[in-house]
Short mmCIF file of C-alpha atoms in Angstrom, two decimals:
data_model
loop_
_atom_site.label_atom_id
_atom_site.label_comp_id
_atom_site.label_asym_id
_atom_site.label_seq_id
_atom_site.Cartn_x
_atom_site.Cartn_y
_atom_site.Cartn_z
CA UNK A 1 23.29 53.23 122.43
CA UNK A 2 26.44 54.36 124.25
CA UNK A 3 29.28 54.24 121.77
CA UNK A 4 31.87 54.76 124.49
CA UNK A 5 31.20 51.39 126.13
CA UNK A 6 30.86 49.11 123.10
CA UNK A 7 33.94 47.22 121.95
CA UNK A 8 34.90 45.61 118.66
CA UNK A 9 34.01 42.09 119.76
CA UNK A 10 30.33 43.08 119.42
CA UNK A 11 30.77 42.68 115.65
CA UNK A 12 31.84 39.05 115.95
CA UNK A 13 35.03 37.46 114.62
CA UNK A 14 36.46 35.96 111.44
CA UNK A 15 39.85 34.54 110.52
CA UNK A 16 42.40 35.87 108.06
CA UNK A 17 43.98 32.51 107.42
CA UNK A 18 44.84 31.36 110.95
CA UNK A 19 44.66 34.87 112.43
CA UNK A 20 41.36 35.65 114.25
CA UNK A 21 40.18 39.25 114.03
CA UNK A 22 37.12 41.17 115.11
CA UNK A 23 34.99 41.98 112.10
CA UNK A 24 35.11 45.69 112.91
CA UNK A 25 38.65 46.90 112.29
CA UNK A 26 40.41 50.17 111.54
CA UNK A 27 41.67 51.62 108.28
CA UNK A 28 44.74 53.86 108.53
CA UNK A 29 44.18 55.86 105.33
CA UNK A 30 42.69 58.83 107.20
CA UNK A 31 45.19 58.66 110.05
CA UNK A 32 47.68 61.02 108.43
CA UNK A 33 45.43 63.98 107.66
CA UNK A 34 41.98 65.46 107.19
CA UNK A 35 41.74 63.57 103.89
CA UNK A 36 43.73 60.72 102.39
CA UNK A 37 47.10 60.94 100.67
CA UNK A 38 48.11 64.52 99.78
CA UNK A 39 44.59 65.93 100.15
CA UNK A 40 43.57 68.01 103.17
CA UNK A 41 45.88 69.03 106.01
CA UNK A 42 48.29 66.77 107.96
CA UNK A 43 47.06 65.37 111.26
CA UNK A 44 48.24 66.25 114.73
CA UNK A 45 50.75 63.58 115.72
CA UNK A 46 49.57 63.14 119.30
CA UNK A 47 45.93 62.94 118.25
CA UNK A 48 46.78 60.24 115.71
CA UNK A 49 48.62 58.30 118.42
CA UNK A 50 45.61 58.69 120.72
CA UNK A 51 43.25 57.35 118.05
CA UNK A 52 45.39 54.26 117.51
CA UNK A 53 45.71 53.55 121.22
CA UNK A 54 41.99 54.06 121.73
CA UNK A 55 41.28 51.63 118.90
CA UNK A 56 43.25 48.96 120.75
CA UNK A 57 41.44 49.80 124.01
CA UNK A 58 38.14 49.32 122.17
CA UNK A 59 39.17 45.83 121.08
CA UNK A 60 40.20 46.55 117.52
CA UNK A 61 42.76 43.92 116.50
CA UNK A 62 42.77 44.40 112.71
CA UNK A 63 44.48 47.46 111.23
CA UNK A 64 44.66 48.04 107.49
CA UNK A 65 47.53 50.22 106.24
CA UNK A 66 50.06 50.77 103.43
CA UNK A 67 53.44 52.41 102.95
CA UNK A 68 51.83 54.78 100.45
CA UNK A 69 49.48 56.16 103.14
CA UNK A 70 51.29 59.38 103.96
CA UNK A 71 50.70 63.14 103.96
CA UNK A 72 53.28 65.91 103.77
CA UNK A 73 54.15 65.37 107.45
CA UNK A 74 52.79 61.98 108.53
CA UNK A 75 53.27 58.30 107.63
CA UNK A 76 50.53 55.90 108.69
CA UNK A 77 52.96 53.02 109.16
CA UNK A 78 55.31 55.13 111.26
CA UNK A 79 52.43 56.36 113.42
CA UNK A 80 51.26 52.78 113.96
CA UNK A 81 54.79 51.71 114.91
CA UNK A 82 55.43 54.53 117.37
CA UNK A 83 51.97 54.44 118.93
CA UNK A 84 51.53 50.68 119.29
CA UNK A 85 54.97 49.07 119.32
CA UNK A 86 55.71 46.65 120.86
CA UNK A 87 52.51 45.34 119.31
CA UNK A 88 49.80 43.42 121.18
CA UNK A 89 50.04 39.69 120.51
CA UNK A 90 46.58 39.54 118.92
CA UNK A 91 46.99 42.58 116.64
CA UNK A 92 46.86 41.75 112.93
CA UNK A 93 48.32 44.41 110.63
CA UNK A 94 47.33 44.13 106.98
CA UNK A 95 49.19 46.11 104.37
CA UNK A 96 49.06 46.39 100.60
CA UNK A 97 51.56 46.78 97.79
CA UNK A 98 51.46 47.66 94.12
CA UNK A 99 50.72 51.38 93.88
CA UNK A 100 53.62 53.74 94.47
CA UNK A 101 53.92 57.37 95.54
CA UNK A 102 57.04 59.48 95.16
CA UNK A 103 58.50 61.43 98.08
CA UNK A 104 56.61 64.56 97.07
CA UNK A 105 53.34 62.64 97.34
CA UNK A 106 52.53 62.25 93.65
CA UNK A 107 51.60 58.86 92.21
CA UNK A 108 54.52 57.19 90.47
CA UNK A 109 54.83 54.16 88.23
CA UNK A 110 53.12 51.14 89.77
CA UNK A 111 55.31 48.24 90.81
CA UNK A 112 56.51 45.59 88.44
CA UNK A 113 56.78 42.06 89.92
CA UNK A 114 60.49 42.50 90.63
CA UNK A 115 59.75 45.71 92.58
CA UNK A 116 57.45 44.05 95.11
CA UNK A 117 60.19 42.82 97.43
CA UNK A 118 61.25 46.43 97.91
CA UNK A 119 57.64 47.41 98.67
CA UNK A 120 57.34 44.62 101.23
CA UNK A 121 60.66 45.49 102.86
CA UNK A 122 59.65 49.15 103.11
CA UNK A 123 56.50 48.14 104.99
CA UNK A 124 58.58 45.89 107.25
CA UNK A 125 60.98 48.75 108.00
CA UNK A 126 58.29 51.33 108.68
CA UNK A 127 56.25 48.99 110.88
CA UNK A 128 59.25 47.58 112.71
CA UNK A 129 58.31 43.99 111.92
CA UNK A 130 60.31 40.96 110.78
CA UNK A 131 57.33 39.67 108.80
CA UNK A 132 53.98 41.02 107.62
CA UNK A 133 50.77 39.34 108.80
CA UNK A 134 48.84 39.85 105.57
CA UNK A 135 49.83 41.57 102.32
CA UNK A 136 47.22 42.49 99.72
CA UNK A 137 48.26 42.85 96.12
CA UNK A 138 46.43 45.92 94.84
CA UNK A 139 45.78 45.24 91.17
CA UNK A 140 46.89 48.05 88.88
CA UNK A 141 44.54 48.70 85.91
CA UNK A 142 47.34 48.47 83.35
CA UNK A 143 47.82 44.78 84.20
CA UNK A 144 45.05 42.46 83.02
CA UNK A 145 46.64 39.47 84.76
CA UNK A 146 47.89 39.43 88.34
CA UNK A 147 49.79 36.13 88.01
CA UNK A 148 53.33 37.56 87.84
CA UNK A 149 52.80 40.04 90.67
CA UNK A 150 50.99 37.56 92.91
CA UNK A 151 53.61 34.94 92.15
CA UNK A 152 56.32 37.33 93.32
CA UNK A 153 54.47 37.81 96.61
CA UNK A 154 53.99 34.05 96.93
CA UNK A 155 57.77 33.68 96.76
CA UNK A 156 58.16 36.20 99.58
CA UNK A 157 55.59 34.23 101.55
CA UNK A 158 57.66 31.08 101.07
CA UNK A 159 60.71 33.04 102.24
CA UNK A 160 58.96 33.95 105.50
CA UNK A 161 58.54 37.69 104.91
CA UNK A 162 54.75 37.37 104.60
CA UNK A 163 52.37 35.12 106.52
CA UNK A 164 49.23 35.40 104.38
CA UNK A 165 48.23 36.91 101.03
CA UNK A 166 45.21 38.81 99.78
CA UNK A 167 44.17 40.71 96.69
CA UNK A 168 42.48 44.05 96.10
CA UNK A 169 40.55 45.85 93.34
CA UNK A 170 39.91 42.60 91.48
CA UNK A 171 37.31 40.59 89.59
CA UNK A 172 36.36 36.93 90.16
CA UNK A 173 38.78 35.81 87.44
CA UNK A 174 41.68 37.39 89.33
CA UNK A 175 40.74 35.51 92.49
CA UNK A 176 40.79 32.22 90.57
CA UNK A 177 44.11 33.19 89.01
CA UNK A 178 45.66 33.95 92.40
CA UNK A 179 44.31 30.79 94.01
CA UNK A 180 46.12 28.76 91.37
CA UNK A 181 49.37 30.17 92.78
CA UNK A 182 48.90 30.46 96.57
CA UNK A 183 46.09 30.62 99.15
CA UNK A 184 44.10 33.87 99.33
CA UNK A 185 42.78 34.83 102.78
CA UNK A 186 41.02 38.09 101.89
CA UNK A 187 39.67 40.15 99.02
CA UNK A 188 39.51 43.91 99.40
CA UNK A 189 37.28 45.80 96.95
CA UNK A 190 35.38 49.05 96.89
CA UNK A 191 31.88 48.28 98.14
CA UNK A 192 29.18 50.42 99.72
CA UNK A 193 25.46 50.60 100.35
CA UNK A 194 24.98 53.26 97.68
CA UNK A 195 27.28 51.72 95.07
CA UNK A 196 25.81 49.07 92.80
CA UNK A 197 28.50 46.77 91.36
CA UNK A 198 27.43 43.32 90.11
CA UNK A 199 31.06 42.17 89.67
CA UNK A 200 31.89 42.90 93.30
CA UNK A 201 28.58 41.40 94.43
CA UNK A 202 29.67 38.19 92.71
CA UNK A 203 33.05 38.35 94.44
CA UNK A 204 31.35 38.76 97.80
CA UNK A 205 29.26 35.66 97.10
CA UNK A 206 32.27 33.59 96.00
CA UNK A 207 34.27 34.64 99.04
CA UNK A 208 31.42 33.58 101.30
CA UNK A 209 31.23 30.15 99.68
CA UNK A 210 34.98 29.65 100.00
CA UNK A 211 35.44 31.05 103.51
CA UNK A 212 37.53 34.00 102.32
CA UNK A 213 37.23 37.33 104.13
CA UNK A 214 35.66 40.08 102.04
CA UNK A 215 36.91 43.49 103.17
CA UNK A 216 35.17 46.52 101.63
CA UNK A 217 36.87 49.89 101.49
CA UNK A 218 35.01 53.23 101.33
CA UNK A 219 32.00 51.60 103.02
CA UNK A 220 31.32 54.85 104.88
CA UNK A 221 32.90 57.28 102.42
CA UNK A 222 30.73 56.06 99.57
CA UNK A 223 31.18 58.14 96.45
CA UNK A 224 33.34 60.64 98.36
CA UNK A 225 36.10 58.03 98.33
CA UNK A 226 39.49 59.22 99.52
CA UNK A 227 38.10 62.65 100.41
CA UNK A 228 36.24 61.33 103.46
CA UNK A 229 32.82 60.24 104.68
CA UNK A 230 29.83 61.04 102.52
CA UNK A 231 27.01 63.27 103.74
CA UNK A 232 24.72 62.19 100.87
CA UNK A 233 22.72 59.66 102.83
CA UNK A 234 19.53 58.15 101.41
CA UNK A 235 16.41 59.02 103.41
CA UNK A 236 15.96 55.35 104.32
CA UNK A 237 19.45 55.38 105.87
CA UNK A 238 18.52 58.45 107.89
CA UNK A 239 15.21 56.91 108.95
CA UNK A 240 16.79 53.65 110.12
CA UNK A 241 19.47 55.66 111.91
CA UNK A 242 16.80 57.59 113.81
CA UNK A 243 15.06 54.36 114.79
CA UNK A 244 18.30 53.01 116.26
CA UNK A 245 19.48 56.28 117.82
CA UNK A 246 22.53 55.97 115.59
CA UNK A 247 24.29 58.02 112.94
CA UNK A 248 23.87 57.36 109.19
CA UNK A 249 27.54 56.32 109.06
CA UNK A 250 26.89 53.69 111.74
CA UNK A 251 23.97 52.32 109.75
CA UNK A 252 26.13 52.11 106.63
CA UNK A 253 28.70 50.11 108.61
CA UNK A 254 26.04 47.88 110.17
CA UNK A 255 24.56 47.18 106.71
CA UNK A 256 28.04 46.25 105.48
CA UNK A 257 28.58 43.76 108.29
CA UNK A 258 25.13 42.25 107.65
CA UNK A 259 26.18 41.22 104.12
CA UNK A 260 27.73 38.02 105.45
CA UNK A 261 29.68 36.62 108.42
CA UNK A 262 32.83 36.75 106.25
CA UNK A 263 32.48 40.51 105.63
CA UNK A 264 34.84 42.75 107.61
CA UNK A 265 34.75 46.54 107.94
CA UNK A 266 37.78 48.83 108.17
CA UNK A 267 36.44 52.38 108.63
CA UNK A 268 39.10 55.01 109.10
CA UNK A 269 39.11 58.25 111.05
CA UNK A 270 41.43 60.63 112.85
CA UNK A 271 38.72 61.58 115.36
CA UNK A 272 38.33 59.82 118.72
CA UNK A 273 34.55 60.25 118.87
CA UNK A 274 34.09 58.97 115.33
CA UNK A 275 36.32 56.01 116.17
CA UNK A 276 34.09 55.04 119.10
CA UNK A 277 30.98 55.45 116.93
CA UNK A 278 32.47 53.27 114.20
CA UNK A 279 33.32 50.50 116.65
CA UNK A 280 29.87 50.73 118.23
CA UNK A 281 28.27 50.14 114.82
CA UNK A 282 29.29 46.51 115.21
CA UNK A 283 26.62 46.12 117.88
CA UNK A 284 23.72 47.32 115.69
CA UNK A 285 21.40 44.52 114.61
CA UNK A 286 19.25 45.31 111.61
CA UNK A 287 15.99 43.48 110.92
CA UNK A 288 15.26 41.81 107.59
CA UNK A 289 12.73 44.56 106.90
CA UNK A 290 15.33 47.25 107.56
CA UNK A 291 17.85 45.51 105.34
CA UNK A 292 15.29 45.36 102.54
CA UNK A 293 14.53 49.07 102.94
CA UNK A 294 18.19 50.02 102.98
CA UNK A 295 19.08 47.85 100.02
CA UNK A 296 16.13 48.81 97.80
CA UNK A 297 17.81 51.80 96.04
CA UNK A 298 20.92 49.72 95.42
CA UNK A 299 18.84 46.91 93.96
CA UNK A 300 17.00 49.34 91.70
CA UNK A 301 20.27 50.83 90.50
CA UNK A 302 21.58 47.37 89.71
CA UNK A 303 18.45 46.46 87.79
CA UNK A 304 18.72 49.55 85.59
CA UNK A 305 22.52 49.61 85.30
#
């Protein structure tokens, strides 16, 4: 397969509320440096701009970001603004609020409900927008309920600062709680081929039944998380990759997209070649037999967990 000629529409489309997006998007977490947040070294500004512009050329129209995505020199939101503004009409930018980082990069006290307007306005300022397409509330572990926080965002939606709402790092009960306050267009949870999680599996199922987008993060990174893509690929992943002339990372993305038509992928990278490979993964079609082989270790882990 030639990754340089495949565009994001090969993955198909889904809607975030009334906003159609290609199911293969781009996550901005790795845009600012060799690893997320304060890890690694800051990125080259021009290379980051080139990655963003290439993503648009390849048909990506869904970018996931946050004001707390920054390194010692770079801000993801600012890079997106300067590289892509004025924005294409079909580009959907999804951001998230809740966690907070201080100016020196350390994690600060997570937002209280009354703090969320400031978080939203900071994203608006950095992105140069008068409203945000989608805002995810990232649930903080110290809060068992998300009702107050989600209610605060629902008020900002009514005020016109936000078009659609989503939630992140949640359980099924949080989705039901949020839906009692305002519509939810997406759920963003950690989810990967090599990570067995019955709670998130249930969320994926519920989202599919209700037509809600399910947006995994760390689908390629796996257990490496914020530090970058994993190299610990199962032998079945490597074998299927060889059969398709693809990389293990592409197979992990393809498996993710095969988990349902409502499942989106938002792999992140600061590398142009990796970007093209990620987008091209949307064209890989796995057989039922391959899906069974790939999912077998995950199923075994779930059965013994």
